[in-house]
Short mmCIF file of C-alpha atoms in Angstrom, two decimals:
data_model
loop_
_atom_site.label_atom_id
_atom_site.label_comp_id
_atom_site.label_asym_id
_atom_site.label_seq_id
_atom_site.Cartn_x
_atom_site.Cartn_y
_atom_site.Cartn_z
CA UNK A 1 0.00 0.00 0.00
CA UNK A 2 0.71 3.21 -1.10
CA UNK A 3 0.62 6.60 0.23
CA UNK A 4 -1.62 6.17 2.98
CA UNK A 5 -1.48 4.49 6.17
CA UNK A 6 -5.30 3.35 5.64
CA UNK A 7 -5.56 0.87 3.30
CA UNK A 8 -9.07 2.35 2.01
CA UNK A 9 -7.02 5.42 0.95
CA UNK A 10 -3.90 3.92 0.07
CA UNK A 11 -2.49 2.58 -3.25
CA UNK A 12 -2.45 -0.81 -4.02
CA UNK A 13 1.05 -1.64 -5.69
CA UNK A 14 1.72 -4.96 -6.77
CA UNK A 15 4.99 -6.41 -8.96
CA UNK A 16 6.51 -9.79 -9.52
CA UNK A 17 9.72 -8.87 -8.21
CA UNK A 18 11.02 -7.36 -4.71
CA UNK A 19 11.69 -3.84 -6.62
CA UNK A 20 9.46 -1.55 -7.55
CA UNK A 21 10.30 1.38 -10.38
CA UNK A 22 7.86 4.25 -11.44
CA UNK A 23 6.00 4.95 -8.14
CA UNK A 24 8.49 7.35 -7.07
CA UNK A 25 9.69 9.39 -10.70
CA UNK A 26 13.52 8.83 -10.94
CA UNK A 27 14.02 6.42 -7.75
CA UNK A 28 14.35 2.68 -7.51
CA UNK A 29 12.56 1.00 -4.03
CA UNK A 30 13.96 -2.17 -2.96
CA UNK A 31 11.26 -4.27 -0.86
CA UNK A 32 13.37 -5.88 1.82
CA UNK A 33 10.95 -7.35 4.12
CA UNK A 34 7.55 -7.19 5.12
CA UNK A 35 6.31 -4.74 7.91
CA UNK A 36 3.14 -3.81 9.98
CA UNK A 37 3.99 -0.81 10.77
CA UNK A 38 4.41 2.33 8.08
CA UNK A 39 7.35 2.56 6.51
CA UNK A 40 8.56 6.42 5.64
CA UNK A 41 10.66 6.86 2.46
CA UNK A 42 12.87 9.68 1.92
CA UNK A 43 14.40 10.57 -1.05
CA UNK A 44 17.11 13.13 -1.32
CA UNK A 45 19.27 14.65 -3.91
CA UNK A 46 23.13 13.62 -4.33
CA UNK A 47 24.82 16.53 -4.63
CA UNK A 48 27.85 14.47 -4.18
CA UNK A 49 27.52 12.22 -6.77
CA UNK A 50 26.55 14.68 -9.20
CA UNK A 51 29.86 16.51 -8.43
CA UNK A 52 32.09 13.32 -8.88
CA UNK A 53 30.50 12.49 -12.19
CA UNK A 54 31.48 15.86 -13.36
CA UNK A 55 35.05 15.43 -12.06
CA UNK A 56 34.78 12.67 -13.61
CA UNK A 57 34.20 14.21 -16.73
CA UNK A 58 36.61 16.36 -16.87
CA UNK A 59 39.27 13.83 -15.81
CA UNK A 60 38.52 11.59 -18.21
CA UNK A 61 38.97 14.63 -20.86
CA UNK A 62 42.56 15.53 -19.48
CA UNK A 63 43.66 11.61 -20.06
CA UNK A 64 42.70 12.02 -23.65
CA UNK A 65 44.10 15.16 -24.08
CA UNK A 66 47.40 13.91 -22.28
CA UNK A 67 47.16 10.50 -24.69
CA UNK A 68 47.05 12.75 -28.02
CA UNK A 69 49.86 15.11 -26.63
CA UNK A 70 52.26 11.83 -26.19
CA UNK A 71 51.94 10.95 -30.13
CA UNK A 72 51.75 14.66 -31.21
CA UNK A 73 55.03 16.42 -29.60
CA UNK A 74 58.31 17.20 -30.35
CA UNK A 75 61.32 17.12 -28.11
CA UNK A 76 63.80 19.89 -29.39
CA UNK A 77 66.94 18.65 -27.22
CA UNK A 78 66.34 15.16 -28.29
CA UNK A 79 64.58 16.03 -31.35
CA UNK A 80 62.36 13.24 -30.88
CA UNK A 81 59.31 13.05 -32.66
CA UNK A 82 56.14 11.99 -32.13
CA UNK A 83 54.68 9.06 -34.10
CA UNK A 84 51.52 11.56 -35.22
CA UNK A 85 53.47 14.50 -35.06
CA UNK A 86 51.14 17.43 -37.21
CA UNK A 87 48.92 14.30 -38.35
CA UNK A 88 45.79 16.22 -39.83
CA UNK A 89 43.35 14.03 -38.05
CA UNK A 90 44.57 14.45 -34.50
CA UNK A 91 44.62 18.22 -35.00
CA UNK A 92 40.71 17.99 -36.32
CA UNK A 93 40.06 16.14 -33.11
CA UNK A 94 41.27 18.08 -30.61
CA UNK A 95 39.93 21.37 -32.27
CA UNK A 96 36.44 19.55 -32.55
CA UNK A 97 36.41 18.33 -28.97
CA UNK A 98 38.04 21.62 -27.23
CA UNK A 99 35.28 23.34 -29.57
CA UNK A 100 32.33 21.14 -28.36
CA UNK A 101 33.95 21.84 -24.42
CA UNK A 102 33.52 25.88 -24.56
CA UNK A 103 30.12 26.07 -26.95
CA UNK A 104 27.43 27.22 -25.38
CA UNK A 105 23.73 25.50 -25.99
CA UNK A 106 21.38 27.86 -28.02
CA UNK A 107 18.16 25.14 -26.93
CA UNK A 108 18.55 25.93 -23.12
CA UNK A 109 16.46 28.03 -21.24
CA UNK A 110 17.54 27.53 -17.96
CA UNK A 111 20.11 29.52 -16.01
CA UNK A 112 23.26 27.65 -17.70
CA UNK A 113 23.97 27.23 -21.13
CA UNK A 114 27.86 26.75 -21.31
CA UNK A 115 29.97 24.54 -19.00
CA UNK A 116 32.36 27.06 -17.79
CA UNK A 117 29.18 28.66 -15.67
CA UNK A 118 29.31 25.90 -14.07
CA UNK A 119 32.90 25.11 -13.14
CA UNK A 120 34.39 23.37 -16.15
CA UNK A 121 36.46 25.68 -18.05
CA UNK A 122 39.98 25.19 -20.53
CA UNK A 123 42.51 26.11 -18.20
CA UNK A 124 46.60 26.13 -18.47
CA UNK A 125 48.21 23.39 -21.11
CA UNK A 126 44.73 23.35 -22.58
CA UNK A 127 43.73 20.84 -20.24
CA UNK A 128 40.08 21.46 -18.09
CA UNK A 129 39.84 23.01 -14.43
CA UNK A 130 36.72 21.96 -12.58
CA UNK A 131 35.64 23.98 -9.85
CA UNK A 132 33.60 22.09 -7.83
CA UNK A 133 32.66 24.86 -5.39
CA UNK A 134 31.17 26.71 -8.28
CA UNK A 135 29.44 23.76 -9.22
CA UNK A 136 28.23 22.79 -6.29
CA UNK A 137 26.51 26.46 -5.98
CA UNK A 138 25.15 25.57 -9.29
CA UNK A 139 23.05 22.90 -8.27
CA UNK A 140 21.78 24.58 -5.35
CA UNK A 141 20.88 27.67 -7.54
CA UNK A 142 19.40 25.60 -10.34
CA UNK A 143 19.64 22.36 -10.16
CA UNK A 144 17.20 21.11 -13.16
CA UNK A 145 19.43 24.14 -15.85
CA UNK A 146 22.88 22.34 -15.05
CA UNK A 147 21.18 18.88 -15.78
CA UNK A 148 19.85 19.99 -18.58
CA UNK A 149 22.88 21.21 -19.26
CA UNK A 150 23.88 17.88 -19.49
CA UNK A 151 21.20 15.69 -20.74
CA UNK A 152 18.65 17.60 -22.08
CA UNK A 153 17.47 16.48 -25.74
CA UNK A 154 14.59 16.72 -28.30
CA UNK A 155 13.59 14.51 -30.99
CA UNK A 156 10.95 13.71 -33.55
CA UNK A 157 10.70 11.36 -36.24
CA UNK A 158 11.48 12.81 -39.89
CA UNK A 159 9.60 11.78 -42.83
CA UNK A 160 11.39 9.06 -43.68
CA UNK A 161 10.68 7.44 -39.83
CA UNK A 162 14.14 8.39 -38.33
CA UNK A 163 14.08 9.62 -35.09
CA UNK A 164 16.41 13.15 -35.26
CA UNK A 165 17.44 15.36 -32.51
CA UNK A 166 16.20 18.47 -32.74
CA UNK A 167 17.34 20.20 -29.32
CA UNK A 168 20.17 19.25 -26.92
CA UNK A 169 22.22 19.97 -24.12
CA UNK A 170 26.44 20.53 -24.11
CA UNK A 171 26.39 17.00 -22.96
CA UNK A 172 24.42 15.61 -25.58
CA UNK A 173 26.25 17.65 -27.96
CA UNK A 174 29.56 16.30 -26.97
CA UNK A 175 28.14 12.98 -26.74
CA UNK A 176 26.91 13.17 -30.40
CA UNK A 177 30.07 14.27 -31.58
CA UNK A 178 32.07 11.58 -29.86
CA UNK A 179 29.76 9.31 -31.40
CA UNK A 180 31.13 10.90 -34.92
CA UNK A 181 34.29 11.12 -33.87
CA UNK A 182 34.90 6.80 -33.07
CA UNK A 183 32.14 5.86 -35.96
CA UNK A 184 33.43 2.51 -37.40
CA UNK A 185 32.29 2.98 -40.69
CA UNK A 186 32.90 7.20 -41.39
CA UNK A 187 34.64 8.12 -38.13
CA UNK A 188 37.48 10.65 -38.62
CA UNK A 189 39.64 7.50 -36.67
CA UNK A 190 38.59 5.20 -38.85
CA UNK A 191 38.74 7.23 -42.16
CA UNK A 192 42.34 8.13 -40.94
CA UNK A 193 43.17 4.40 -39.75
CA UNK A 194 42.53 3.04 -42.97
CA UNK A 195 44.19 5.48 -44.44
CA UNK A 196 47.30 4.91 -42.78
CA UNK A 197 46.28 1.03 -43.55
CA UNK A 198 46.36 1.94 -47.33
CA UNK A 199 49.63 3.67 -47.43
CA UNK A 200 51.07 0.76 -45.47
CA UNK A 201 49.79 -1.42 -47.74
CA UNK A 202 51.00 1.07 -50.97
CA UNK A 203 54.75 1.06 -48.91
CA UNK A 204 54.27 -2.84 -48.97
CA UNK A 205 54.07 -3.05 -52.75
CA UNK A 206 56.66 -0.61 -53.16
CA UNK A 207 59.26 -2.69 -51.25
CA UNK A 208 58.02 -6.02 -52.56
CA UNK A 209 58.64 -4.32 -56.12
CA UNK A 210 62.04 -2.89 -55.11
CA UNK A 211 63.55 -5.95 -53.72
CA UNK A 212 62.41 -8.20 -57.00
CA UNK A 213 64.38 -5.31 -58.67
CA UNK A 214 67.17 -5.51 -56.03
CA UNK A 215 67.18 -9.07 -56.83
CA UNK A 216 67.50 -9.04 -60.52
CA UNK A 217 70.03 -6.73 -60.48
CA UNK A 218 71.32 -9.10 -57.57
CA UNK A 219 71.35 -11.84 -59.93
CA UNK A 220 73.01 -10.10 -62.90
CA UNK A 221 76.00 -8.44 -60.91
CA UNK A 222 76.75 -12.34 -60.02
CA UNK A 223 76.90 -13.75 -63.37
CA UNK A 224 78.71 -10.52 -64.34
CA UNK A 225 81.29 -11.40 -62.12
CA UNK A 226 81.38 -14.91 -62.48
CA UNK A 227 81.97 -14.39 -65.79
CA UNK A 228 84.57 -11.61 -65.35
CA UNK A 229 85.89 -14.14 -62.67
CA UNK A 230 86.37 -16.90 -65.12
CA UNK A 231 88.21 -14.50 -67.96
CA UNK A 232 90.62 -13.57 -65.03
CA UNK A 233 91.01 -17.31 -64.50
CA UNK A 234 91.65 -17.44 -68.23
CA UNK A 235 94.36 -15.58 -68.45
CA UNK A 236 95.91 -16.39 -65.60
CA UNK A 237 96.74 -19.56 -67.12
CA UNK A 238 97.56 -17.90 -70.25
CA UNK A 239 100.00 -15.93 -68.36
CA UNK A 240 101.26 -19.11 -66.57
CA UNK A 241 101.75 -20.97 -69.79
CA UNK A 242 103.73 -17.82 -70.77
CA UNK A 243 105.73 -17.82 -68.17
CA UNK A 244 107.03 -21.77 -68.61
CA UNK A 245 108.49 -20.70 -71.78
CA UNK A 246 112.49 -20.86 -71.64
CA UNK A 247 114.30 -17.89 -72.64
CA UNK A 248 115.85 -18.43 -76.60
CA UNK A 249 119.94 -17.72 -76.64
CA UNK A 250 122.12 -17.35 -79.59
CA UNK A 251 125.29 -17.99 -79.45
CA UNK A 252 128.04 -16.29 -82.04
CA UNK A 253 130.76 -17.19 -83.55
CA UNK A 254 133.87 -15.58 -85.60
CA UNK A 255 135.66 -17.04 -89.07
CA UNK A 256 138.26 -16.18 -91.36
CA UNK A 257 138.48 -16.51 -94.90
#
């Protein structure tokens, strides 16, 4: 029973498991036991989980940012270079994501419409700052704008019976464009893996093609030399044969008439 400590005015809830979802909007009961007596449920807001998801966030952000950095650098006293050092792809991503980071949401209404008003904001070494006393005073000023700052989204089905969004949130936003970003079929990763997967594959046939000619010419320096080889054999038995020959004298002589 329901809302009511008399069963005549009370609810009846029934369910064919111990937990019950949609009675309260957005909270989960568990049934433990049974009880005779009324049982009070209070439900409260979690201010603190809210604020570790969004640390969370931004956390997770900085390790990307820190994992593109380590193939896109260049050490000057080493002059070590990163394997994706300049790569066109990795400088589209980072623009795309730091873009989607410090856009502000033209479909909110609330008090917030930009994540740096509510404590996430591109700080030094373009990595993000979250300051989570500012965001905590966002939630208690208005705590349904910064969620919709986050998850707030529209859609309606097209003519063709897709379902598009029409509205959304700097969440959903970024969400959406990660979503573009790691596509396996037209995702700027993919498009630029198998790119790098063709020219590996190009490289391939280029070396394949340069060591058949490498061995050809390979081939033809060795009879070359075997030949030449064999002439200098040749003649030096000609020169040995020469050599065996004894030295003709001539003797003279004197007469008198």
């Amino acid at each position: 029973f329901f809302g009511s400590t008399d069963p005549a005015k009370a609810q009846v809830i029934t369910s064919t498991s111990n937990t019950l979802e949609g009675v309260i909007p957005g909270a989960t009961i568990n049934l433990l036991s049974t009880s005779n007596q009324p049982v009070q449920v209070t439900v409260s807001q979690d201010d603190g989980a809210a604020v570790s998801a969004a640390q969370s966030f931004v956390n997770g952000f900085n390790t990307l940012m820190t994992t593109i950095d380590t193939y896109d650098t260049y050490n000057s006293d080493t002059q070590e270079r990163g394997l994706l050092l300049g790569d066109s792809a990795l400088v589209t991503l980072k623009n795309r994501l730091f873009s989607s980071i410090v856009s502000r949401s033209s479909d909110l209404s609330g008090s917030f419409s930009s994540l740096s008003e509510v404590g996430i904001k591109v700080g030094a070494g373009s990595t993000l700052q979250f300051d989570a006393a500012k965001f905590q005073e966002a939630l208690s000023n208005d705590r349904e704008a910064v969620e919709n700052l986050f998850t707030f989204k529209e859609t309606e089905v097209n003519e063709d019976g897709e379902t598009v969004t029409t509205a959304r949130g700097v969440g959903i936003a970024i969400d959406e464009l990660l979503e573009r970003l790691t596509d396996s079929d037209n995702g700027i990763i993919e498009s630029r893996v198998s790119a790098i997967d063709r020219q590996l594959e190009l490289n391939q046939d280029r070396i394949d093609t340069i060591n058949e000619a490498l061995e050809a010419k390979r081939a033809r320096l060795e009879a070359q030399f075997a030949a030449m080889e064999s002439a200098l054999a040749d003649l030096q038995q000609q020169s040995s044969a020469l050599a065996s020959f004894q030295p003709v004298t001539f003797s003279g002589g004197s007469s008198s008439q």
